[in-house]
mmCIF file with all atom_site columns, N, CA and C in Angstrom:
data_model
loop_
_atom_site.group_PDB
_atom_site.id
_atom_site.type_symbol
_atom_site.label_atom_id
_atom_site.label_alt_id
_atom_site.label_comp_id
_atom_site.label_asym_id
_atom_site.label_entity_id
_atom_site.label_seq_id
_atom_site.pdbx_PDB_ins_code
_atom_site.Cartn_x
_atom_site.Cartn_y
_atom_site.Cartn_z
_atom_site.occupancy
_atom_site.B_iso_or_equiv
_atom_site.pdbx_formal_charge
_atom_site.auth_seq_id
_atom_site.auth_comp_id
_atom_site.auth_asym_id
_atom_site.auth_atom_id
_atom_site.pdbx_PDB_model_num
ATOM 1   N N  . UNK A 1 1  ? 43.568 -87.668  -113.681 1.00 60.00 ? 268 UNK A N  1
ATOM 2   C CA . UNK A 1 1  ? 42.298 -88.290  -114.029 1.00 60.00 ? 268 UNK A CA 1
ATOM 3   C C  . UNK A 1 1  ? 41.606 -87.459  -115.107 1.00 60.00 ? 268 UNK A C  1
ATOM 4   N N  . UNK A 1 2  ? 41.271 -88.039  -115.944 1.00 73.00 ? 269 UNK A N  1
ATOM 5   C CA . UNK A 1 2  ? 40.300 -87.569  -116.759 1.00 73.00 ? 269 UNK A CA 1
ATOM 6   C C  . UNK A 1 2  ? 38.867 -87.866  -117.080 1.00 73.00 ? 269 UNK A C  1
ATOM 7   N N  . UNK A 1 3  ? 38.474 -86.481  -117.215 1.00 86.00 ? 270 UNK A N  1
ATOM 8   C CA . UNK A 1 3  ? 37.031 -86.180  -117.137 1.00 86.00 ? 270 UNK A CA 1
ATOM 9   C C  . UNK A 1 3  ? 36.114 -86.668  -118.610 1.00 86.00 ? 270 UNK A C  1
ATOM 10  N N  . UNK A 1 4  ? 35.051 -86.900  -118.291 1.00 85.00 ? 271 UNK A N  1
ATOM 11  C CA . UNK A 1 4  ? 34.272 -87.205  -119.309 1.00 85.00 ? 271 UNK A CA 1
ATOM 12  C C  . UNK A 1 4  ? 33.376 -85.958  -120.205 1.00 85.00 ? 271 UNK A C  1
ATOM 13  N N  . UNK A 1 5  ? 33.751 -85.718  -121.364 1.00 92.00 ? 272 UNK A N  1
ATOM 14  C CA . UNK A 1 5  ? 33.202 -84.910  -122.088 1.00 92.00 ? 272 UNK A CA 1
ATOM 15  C C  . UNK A 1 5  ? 31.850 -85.195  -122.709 1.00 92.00 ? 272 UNK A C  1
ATOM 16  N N  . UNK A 1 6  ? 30.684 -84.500  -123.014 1.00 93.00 ? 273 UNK A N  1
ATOM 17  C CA . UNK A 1 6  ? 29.385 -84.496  -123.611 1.00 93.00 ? 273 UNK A CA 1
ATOM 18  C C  . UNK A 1 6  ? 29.058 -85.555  -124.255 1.00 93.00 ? 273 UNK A C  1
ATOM 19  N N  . UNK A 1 7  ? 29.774 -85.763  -125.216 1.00 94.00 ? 274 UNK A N  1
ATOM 20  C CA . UNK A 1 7  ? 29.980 -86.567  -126.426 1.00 94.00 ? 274 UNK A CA 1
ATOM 21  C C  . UNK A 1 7  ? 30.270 -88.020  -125.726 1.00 94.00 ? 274 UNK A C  1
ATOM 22  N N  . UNK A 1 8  ? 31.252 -88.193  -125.191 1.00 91.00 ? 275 UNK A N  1
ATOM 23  C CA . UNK A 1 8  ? 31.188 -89.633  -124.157 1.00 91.00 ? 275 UNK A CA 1
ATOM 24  C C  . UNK A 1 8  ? 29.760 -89.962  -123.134 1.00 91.00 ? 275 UNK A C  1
ATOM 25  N N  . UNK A 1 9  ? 29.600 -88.919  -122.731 1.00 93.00 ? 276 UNK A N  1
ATOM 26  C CA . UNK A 1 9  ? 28.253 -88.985  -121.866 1.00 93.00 ? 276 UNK A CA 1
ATOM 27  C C  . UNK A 1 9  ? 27.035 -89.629  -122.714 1.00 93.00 ? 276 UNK A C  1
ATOM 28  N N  . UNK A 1 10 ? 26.973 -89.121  -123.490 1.00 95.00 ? 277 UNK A N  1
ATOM 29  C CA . UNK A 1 10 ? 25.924 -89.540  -124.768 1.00 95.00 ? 277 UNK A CA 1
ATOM 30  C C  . UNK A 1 10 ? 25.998 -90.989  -124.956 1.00 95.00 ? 277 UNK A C  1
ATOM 31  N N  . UNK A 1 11 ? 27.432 -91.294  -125.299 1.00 92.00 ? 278 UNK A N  1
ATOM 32  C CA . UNK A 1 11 ? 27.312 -92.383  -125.880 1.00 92.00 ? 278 UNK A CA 1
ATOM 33  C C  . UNK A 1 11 ? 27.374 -93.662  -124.930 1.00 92.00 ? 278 UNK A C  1
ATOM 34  N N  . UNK A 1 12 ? 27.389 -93.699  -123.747 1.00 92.00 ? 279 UNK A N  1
ATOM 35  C CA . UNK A 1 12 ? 27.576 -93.749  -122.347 1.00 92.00 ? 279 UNK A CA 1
ATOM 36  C C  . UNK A 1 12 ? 25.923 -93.761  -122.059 1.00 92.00 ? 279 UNK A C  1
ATOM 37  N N  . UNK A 1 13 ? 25.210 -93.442  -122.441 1.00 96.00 ? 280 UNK A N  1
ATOM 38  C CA . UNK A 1 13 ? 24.033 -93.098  -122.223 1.00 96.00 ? 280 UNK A CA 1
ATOM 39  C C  . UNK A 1 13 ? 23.393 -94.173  -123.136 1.00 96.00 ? 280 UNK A C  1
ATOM 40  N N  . UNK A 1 14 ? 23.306 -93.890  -124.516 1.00 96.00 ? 281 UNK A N  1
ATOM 41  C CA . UNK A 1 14 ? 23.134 -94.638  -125.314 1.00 96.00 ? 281 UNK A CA 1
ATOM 42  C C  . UNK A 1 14 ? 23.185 -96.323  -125.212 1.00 96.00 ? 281 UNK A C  1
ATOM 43  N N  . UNK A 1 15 ? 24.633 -96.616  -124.875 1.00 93.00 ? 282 UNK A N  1
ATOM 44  C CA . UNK A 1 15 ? 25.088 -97.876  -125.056 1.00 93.00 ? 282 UNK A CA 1
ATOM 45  C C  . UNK A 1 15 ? 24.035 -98.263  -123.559 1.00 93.00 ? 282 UNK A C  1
ATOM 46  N N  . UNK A 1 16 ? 24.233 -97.710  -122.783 1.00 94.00 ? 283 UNK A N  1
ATOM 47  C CA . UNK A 1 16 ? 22.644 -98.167  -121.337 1.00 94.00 ? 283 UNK A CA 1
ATOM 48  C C  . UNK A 1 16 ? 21.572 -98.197  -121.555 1.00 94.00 ? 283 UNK A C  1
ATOM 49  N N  . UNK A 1 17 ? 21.187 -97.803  -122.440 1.00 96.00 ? 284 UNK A N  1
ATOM 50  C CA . UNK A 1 17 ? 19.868 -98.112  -122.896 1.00 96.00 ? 284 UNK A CA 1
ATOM 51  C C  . UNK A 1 17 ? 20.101 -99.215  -124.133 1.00 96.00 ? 284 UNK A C  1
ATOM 52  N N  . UNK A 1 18 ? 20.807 -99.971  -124.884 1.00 96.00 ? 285 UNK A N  1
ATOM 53  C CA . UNK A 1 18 ? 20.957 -101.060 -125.296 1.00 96.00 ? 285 UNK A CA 1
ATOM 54  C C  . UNK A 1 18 ? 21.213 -102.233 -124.733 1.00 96.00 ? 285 UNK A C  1
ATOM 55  N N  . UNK A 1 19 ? 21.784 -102.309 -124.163 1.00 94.00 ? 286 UNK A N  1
ATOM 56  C CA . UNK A 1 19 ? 22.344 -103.286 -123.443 1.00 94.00 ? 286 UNK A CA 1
ATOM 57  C C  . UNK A 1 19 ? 21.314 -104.545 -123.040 1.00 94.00 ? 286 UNK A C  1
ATOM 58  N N  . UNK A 1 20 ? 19.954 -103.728 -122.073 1.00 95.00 ? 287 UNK A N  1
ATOM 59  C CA . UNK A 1 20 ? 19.141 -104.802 -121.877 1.00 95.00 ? 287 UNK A CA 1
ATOM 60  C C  . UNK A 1 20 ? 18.562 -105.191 -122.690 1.00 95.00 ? 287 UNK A C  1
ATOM 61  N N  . UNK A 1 21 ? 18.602 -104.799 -124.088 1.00 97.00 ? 288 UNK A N  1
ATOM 62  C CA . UNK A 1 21 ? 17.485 -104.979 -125.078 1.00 97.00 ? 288 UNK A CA 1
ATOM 63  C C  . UNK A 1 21 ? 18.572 -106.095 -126.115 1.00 97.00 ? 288 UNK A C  1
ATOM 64  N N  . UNK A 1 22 ? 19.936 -106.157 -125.772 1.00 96.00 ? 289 UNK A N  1
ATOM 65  C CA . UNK A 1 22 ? 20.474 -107.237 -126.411 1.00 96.00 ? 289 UNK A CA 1
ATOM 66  C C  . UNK A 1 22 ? 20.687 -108.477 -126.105 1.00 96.00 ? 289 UNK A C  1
ATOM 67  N N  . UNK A 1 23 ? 20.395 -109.272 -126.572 1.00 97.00 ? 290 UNK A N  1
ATOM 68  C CA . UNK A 1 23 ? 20.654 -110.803 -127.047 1.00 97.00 ? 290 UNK A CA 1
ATOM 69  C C  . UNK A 1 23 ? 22.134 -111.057 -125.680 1.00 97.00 ? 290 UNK A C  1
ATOM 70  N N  . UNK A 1 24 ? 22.204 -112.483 -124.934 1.00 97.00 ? 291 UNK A N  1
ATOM 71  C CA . UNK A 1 24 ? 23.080 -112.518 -123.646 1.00 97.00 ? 291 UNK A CA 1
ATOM 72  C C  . UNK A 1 24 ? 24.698 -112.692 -124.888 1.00 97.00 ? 291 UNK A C  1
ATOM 73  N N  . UNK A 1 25 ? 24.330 -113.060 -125.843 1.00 97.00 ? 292 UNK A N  1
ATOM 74  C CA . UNK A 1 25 ? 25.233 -113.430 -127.099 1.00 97.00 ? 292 UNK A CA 1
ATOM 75  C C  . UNK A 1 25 ? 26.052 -111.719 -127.853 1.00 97.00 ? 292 UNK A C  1
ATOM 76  N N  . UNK A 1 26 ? 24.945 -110.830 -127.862 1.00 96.00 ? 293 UNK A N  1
ATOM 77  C CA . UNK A 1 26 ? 25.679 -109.788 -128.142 1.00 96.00 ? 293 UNK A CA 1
ATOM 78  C C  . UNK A 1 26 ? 26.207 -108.682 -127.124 1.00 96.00 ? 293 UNK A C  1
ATOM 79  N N  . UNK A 1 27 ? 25.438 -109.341 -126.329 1.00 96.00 ? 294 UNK A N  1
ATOM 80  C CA . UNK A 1 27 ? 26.326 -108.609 -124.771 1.00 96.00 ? 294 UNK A CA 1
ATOM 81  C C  . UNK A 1 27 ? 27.317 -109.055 -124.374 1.00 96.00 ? 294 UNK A C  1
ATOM 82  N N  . UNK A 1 28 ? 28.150 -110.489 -124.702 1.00 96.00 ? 295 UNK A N  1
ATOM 83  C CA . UNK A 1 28 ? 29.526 -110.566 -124.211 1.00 96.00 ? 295 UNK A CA 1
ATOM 84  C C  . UNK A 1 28 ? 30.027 -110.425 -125.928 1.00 96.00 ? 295 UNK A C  1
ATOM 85  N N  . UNK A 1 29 ? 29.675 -110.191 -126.490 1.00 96.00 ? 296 UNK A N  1
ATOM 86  C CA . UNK A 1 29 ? 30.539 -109.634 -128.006 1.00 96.00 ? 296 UNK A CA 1
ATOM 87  C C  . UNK A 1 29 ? 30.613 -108.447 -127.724 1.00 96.00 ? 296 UNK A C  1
ATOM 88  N N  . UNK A 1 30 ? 29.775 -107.429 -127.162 1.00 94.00 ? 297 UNK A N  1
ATOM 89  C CA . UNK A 1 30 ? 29.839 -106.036 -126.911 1.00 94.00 ? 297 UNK A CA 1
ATOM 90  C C  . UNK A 1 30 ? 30.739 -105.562 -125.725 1.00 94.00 ? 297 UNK A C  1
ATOM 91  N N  . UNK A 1 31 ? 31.172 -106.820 -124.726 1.00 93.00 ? 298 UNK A N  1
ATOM 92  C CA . UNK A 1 31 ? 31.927 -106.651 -123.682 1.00 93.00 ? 298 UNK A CA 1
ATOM 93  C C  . UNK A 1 31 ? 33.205 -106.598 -124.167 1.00 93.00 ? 298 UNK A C  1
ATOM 94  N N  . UNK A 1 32 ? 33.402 -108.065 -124.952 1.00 96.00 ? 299 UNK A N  1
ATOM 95  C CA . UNK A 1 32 ? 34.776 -108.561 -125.623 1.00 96.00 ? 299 UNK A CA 1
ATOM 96  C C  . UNK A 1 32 ? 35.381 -107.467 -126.416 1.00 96.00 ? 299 UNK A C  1
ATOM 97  N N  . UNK A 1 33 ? 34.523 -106.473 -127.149 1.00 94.00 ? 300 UNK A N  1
ATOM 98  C CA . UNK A 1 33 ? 34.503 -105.451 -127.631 1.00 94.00 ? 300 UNK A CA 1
ATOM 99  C C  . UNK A 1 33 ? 35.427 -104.173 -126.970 1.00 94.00 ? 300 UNK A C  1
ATOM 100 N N  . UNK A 1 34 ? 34.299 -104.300 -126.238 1.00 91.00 ? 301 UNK A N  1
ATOM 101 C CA . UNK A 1 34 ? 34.857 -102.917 -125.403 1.00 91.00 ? 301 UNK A CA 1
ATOM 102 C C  . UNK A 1 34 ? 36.267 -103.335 -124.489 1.00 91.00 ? 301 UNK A C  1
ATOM 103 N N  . UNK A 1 35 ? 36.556 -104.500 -123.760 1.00 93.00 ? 302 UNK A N  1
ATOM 104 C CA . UNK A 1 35 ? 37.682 -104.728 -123.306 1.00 93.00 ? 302 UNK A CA 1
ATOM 105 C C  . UNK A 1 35 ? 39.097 -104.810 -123.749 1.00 93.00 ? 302 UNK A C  1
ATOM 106 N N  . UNK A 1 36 ? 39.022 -104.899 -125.702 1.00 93.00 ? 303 UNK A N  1
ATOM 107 C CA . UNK A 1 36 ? 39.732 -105.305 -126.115 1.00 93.00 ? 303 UNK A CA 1
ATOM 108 C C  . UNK A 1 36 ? 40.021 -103.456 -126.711 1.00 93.00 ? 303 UNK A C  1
ATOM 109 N N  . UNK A 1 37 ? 38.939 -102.572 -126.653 1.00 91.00 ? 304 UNK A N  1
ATOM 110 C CA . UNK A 1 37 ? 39.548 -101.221 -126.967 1.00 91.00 ? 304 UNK A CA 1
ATOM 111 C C  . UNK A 1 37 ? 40.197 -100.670 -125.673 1.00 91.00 ? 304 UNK A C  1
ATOM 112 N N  . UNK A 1 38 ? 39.403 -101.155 -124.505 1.00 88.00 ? 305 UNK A N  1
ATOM 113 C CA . UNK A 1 38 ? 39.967 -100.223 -123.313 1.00 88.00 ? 305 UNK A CA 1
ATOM 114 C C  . UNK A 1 38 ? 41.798 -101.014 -123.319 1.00 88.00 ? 305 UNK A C  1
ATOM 115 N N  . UNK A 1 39 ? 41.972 -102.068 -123.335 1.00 90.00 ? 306 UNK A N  1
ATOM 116 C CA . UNK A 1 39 ? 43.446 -102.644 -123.202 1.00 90.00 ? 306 UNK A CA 1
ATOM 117 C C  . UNK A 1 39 ? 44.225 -101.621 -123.982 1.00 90.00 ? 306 UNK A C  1
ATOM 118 N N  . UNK A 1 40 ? 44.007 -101.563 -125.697 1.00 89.00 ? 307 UNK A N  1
ATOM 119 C CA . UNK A 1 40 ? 44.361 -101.260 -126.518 1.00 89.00 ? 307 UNK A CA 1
ATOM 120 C C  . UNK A 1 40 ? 44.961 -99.802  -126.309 1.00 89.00 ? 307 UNK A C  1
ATOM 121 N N  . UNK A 1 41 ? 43.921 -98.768  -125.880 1.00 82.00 ? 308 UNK A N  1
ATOM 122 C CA . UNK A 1 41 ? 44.342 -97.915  -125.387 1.00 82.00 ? 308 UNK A CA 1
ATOM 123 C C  . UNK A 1 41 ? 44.671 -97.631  -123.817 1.00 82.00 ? 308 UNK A C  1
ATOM 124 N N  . UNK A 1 42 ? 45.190 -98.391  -123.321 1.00 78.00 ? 309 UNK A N  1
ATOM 125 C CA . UNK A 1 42 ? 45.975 -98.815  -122.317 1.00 78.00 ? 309 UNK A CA 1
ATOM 126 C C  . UNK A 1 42 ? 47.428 -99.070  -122.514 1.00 78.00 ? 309 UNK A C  1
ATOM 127 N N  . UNK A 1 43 ? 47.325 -100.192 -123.266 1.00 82.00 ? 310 UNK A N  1
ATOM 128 C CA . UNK A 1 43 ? 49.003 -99.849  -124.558 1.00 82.00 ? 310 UNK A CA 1
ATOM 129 C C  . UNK A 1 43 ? 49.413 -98.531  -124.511 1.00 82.00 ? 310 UNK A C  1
ATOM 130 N N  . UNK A 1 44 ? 48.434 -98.249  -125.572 1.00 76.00 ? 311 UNK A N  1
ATOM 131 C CA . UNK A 1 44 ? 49.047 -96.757  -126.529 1.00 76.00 ? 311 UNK A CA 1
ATOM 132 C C  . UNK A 1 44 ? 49.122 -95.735  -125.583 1.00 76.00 ? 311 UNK A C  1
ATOM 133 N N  . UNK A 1 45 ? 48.608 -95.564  -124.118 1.00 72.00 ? 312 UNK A N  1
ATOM 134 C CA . UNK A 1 45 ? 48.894 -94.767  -123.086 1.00 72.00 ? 312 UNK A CA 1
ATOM 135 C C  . UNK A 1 45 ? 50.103 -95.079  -122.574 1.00 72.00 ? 312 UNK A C  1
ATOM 136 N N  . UNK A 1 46 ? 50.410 -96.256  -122.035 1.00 74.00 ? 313 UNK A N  1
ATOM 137 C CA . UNK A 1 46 ? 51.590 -96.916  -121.923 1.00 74.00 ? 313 UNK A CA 1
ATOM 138 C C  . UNK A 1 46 ? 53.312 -96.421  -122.518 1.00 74.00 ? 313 UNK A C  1
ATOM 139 N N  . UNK A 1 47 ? 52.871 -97.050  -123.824 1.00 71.00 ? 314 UNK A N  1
ATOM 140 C CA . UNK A 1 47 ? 53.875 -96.636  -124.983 1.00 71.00 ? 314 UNK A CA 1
ATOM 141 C C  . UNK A 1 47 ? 53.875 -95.180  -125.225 1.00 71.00 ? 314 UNK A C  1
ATOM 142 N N  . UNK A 1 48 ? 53.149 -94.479  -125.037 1.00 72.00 ? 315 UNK A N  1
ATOM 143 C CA . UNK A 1 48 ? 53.685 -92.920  -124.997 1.00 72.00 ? 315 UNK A CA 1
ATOM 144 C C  . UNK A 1 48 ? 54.478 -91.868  -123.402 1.00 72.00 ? 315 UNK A C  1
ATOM 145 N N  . UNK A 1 49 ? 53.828 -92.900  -122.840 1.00 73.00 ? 316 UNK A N  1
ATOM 146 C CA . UNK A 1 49 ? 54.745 -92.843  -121.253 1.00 73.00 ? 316 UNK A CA 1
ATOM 147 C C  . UNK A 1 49 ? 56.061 -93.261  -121.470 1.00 73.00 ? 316 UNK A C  1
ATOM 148 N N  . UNK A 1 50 ? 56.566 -94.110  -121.985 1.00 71.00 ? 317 UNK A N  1
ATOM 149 C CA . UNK A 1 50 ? 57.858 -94.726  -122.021 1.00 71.00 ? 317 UNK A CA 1
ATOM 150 C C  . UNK A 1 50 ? 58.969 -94.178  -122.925 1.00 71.00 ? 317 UNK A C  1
ATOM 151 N N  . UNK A 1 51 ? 57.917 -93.848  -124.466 1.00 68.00 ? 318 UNK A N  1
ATOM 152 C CA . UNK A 1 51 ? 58.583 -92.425  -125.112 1.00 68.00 ? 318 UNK A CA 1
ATOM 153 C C  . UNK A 1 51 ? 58.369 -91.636  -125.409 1.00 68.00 ? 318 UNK A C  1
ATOM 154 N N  . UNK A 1 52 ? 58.242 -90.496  -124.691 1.00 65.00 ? 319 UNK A N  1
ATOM 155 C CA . UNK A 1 52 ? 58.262 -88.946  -124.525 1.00 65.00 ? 319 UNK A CA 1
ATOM 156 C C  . UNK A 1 52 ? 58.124 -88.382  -125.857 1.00 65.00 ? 319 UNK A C  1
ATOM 157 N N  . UNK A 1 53 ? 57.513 -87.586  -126.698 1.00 65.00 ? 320 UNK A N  1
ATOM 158 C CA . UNK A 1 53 ? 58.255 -87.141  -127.826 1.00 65.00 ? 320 UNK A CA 1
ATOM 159 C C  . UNK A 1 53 ? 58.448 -87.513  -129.150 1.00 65.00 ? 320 UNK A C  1
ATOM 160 N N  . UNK A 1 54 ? 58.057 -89.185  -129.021 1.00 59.00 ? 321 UNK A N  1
ATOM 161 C CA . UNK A 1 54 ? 58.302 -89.822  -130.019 1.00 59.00 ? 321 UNK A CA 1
ATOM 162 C C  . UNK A 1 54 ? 56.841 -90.331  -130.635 1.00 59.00 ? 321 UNK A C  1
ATOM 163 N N  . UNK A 1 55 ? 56.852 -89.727  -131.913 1.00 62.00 ? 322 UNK A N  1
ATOM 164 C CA . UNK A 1 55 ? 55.824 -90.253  -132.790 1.00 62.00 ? 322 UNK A CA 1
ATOM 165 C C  . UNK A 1 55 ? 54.916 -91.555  -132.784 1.00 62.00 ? 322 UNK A C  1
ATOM 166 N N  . UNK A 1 56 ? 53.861 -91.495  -132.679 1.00 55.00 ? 323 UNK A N  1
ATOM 167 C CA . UNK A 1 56 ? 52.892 -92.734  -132.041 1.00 55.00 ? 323 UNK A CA 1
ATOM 168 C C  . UNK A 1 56 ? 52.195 -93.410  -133.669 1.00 55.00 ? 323 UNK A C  1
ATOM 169 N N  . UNK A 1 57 ? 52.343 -94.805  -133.788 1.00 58.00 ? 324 UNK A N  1
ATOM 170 C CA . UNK A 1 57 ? 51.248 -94.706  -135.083 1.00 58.00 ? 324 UNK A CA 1
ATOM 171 C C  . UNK A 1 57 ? 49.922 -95.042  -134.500 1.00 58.00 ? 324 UNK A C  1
ATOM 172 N N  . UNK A 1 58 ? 48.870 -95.029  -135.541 1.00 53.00 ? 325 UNK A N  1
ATOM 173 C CA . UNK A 1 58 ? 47.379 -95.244  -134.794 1.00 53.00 ? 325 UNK A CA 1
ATOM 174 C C  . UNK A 1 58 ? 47.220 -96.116  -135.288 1.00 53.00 ? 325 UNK A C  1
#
């Protein structure tokens, strides 16, 4: 498991204090958003499990 560093906390912080102040329209764009990075790097966690060693592109 990994821990959350300063810099995530912040922004973690940040994005909670926006949220209620956005539009119900930019809150599922901001969801769609964020679901489509957490998958993404879900992949690329994935694909480096499967090959060891082997060069990742970004």
């Amino acid at each position: 498991m990994q821990t959350i560093n300063e810099n995530e906390k912040r922004i973690i912080r940040a994005v909670a204090a926006a949220l209620p102040k956005m539009s119900e329209r930019d809150q599922g764009y901001f969801l769609g958003y964020a679901e489509a990075m957490a998958n993404k790097e879900k992949t690329v966690s994935e694909d480096r499990e499967e090959a060891p060693g082997v060069l990742q592109e970004a």
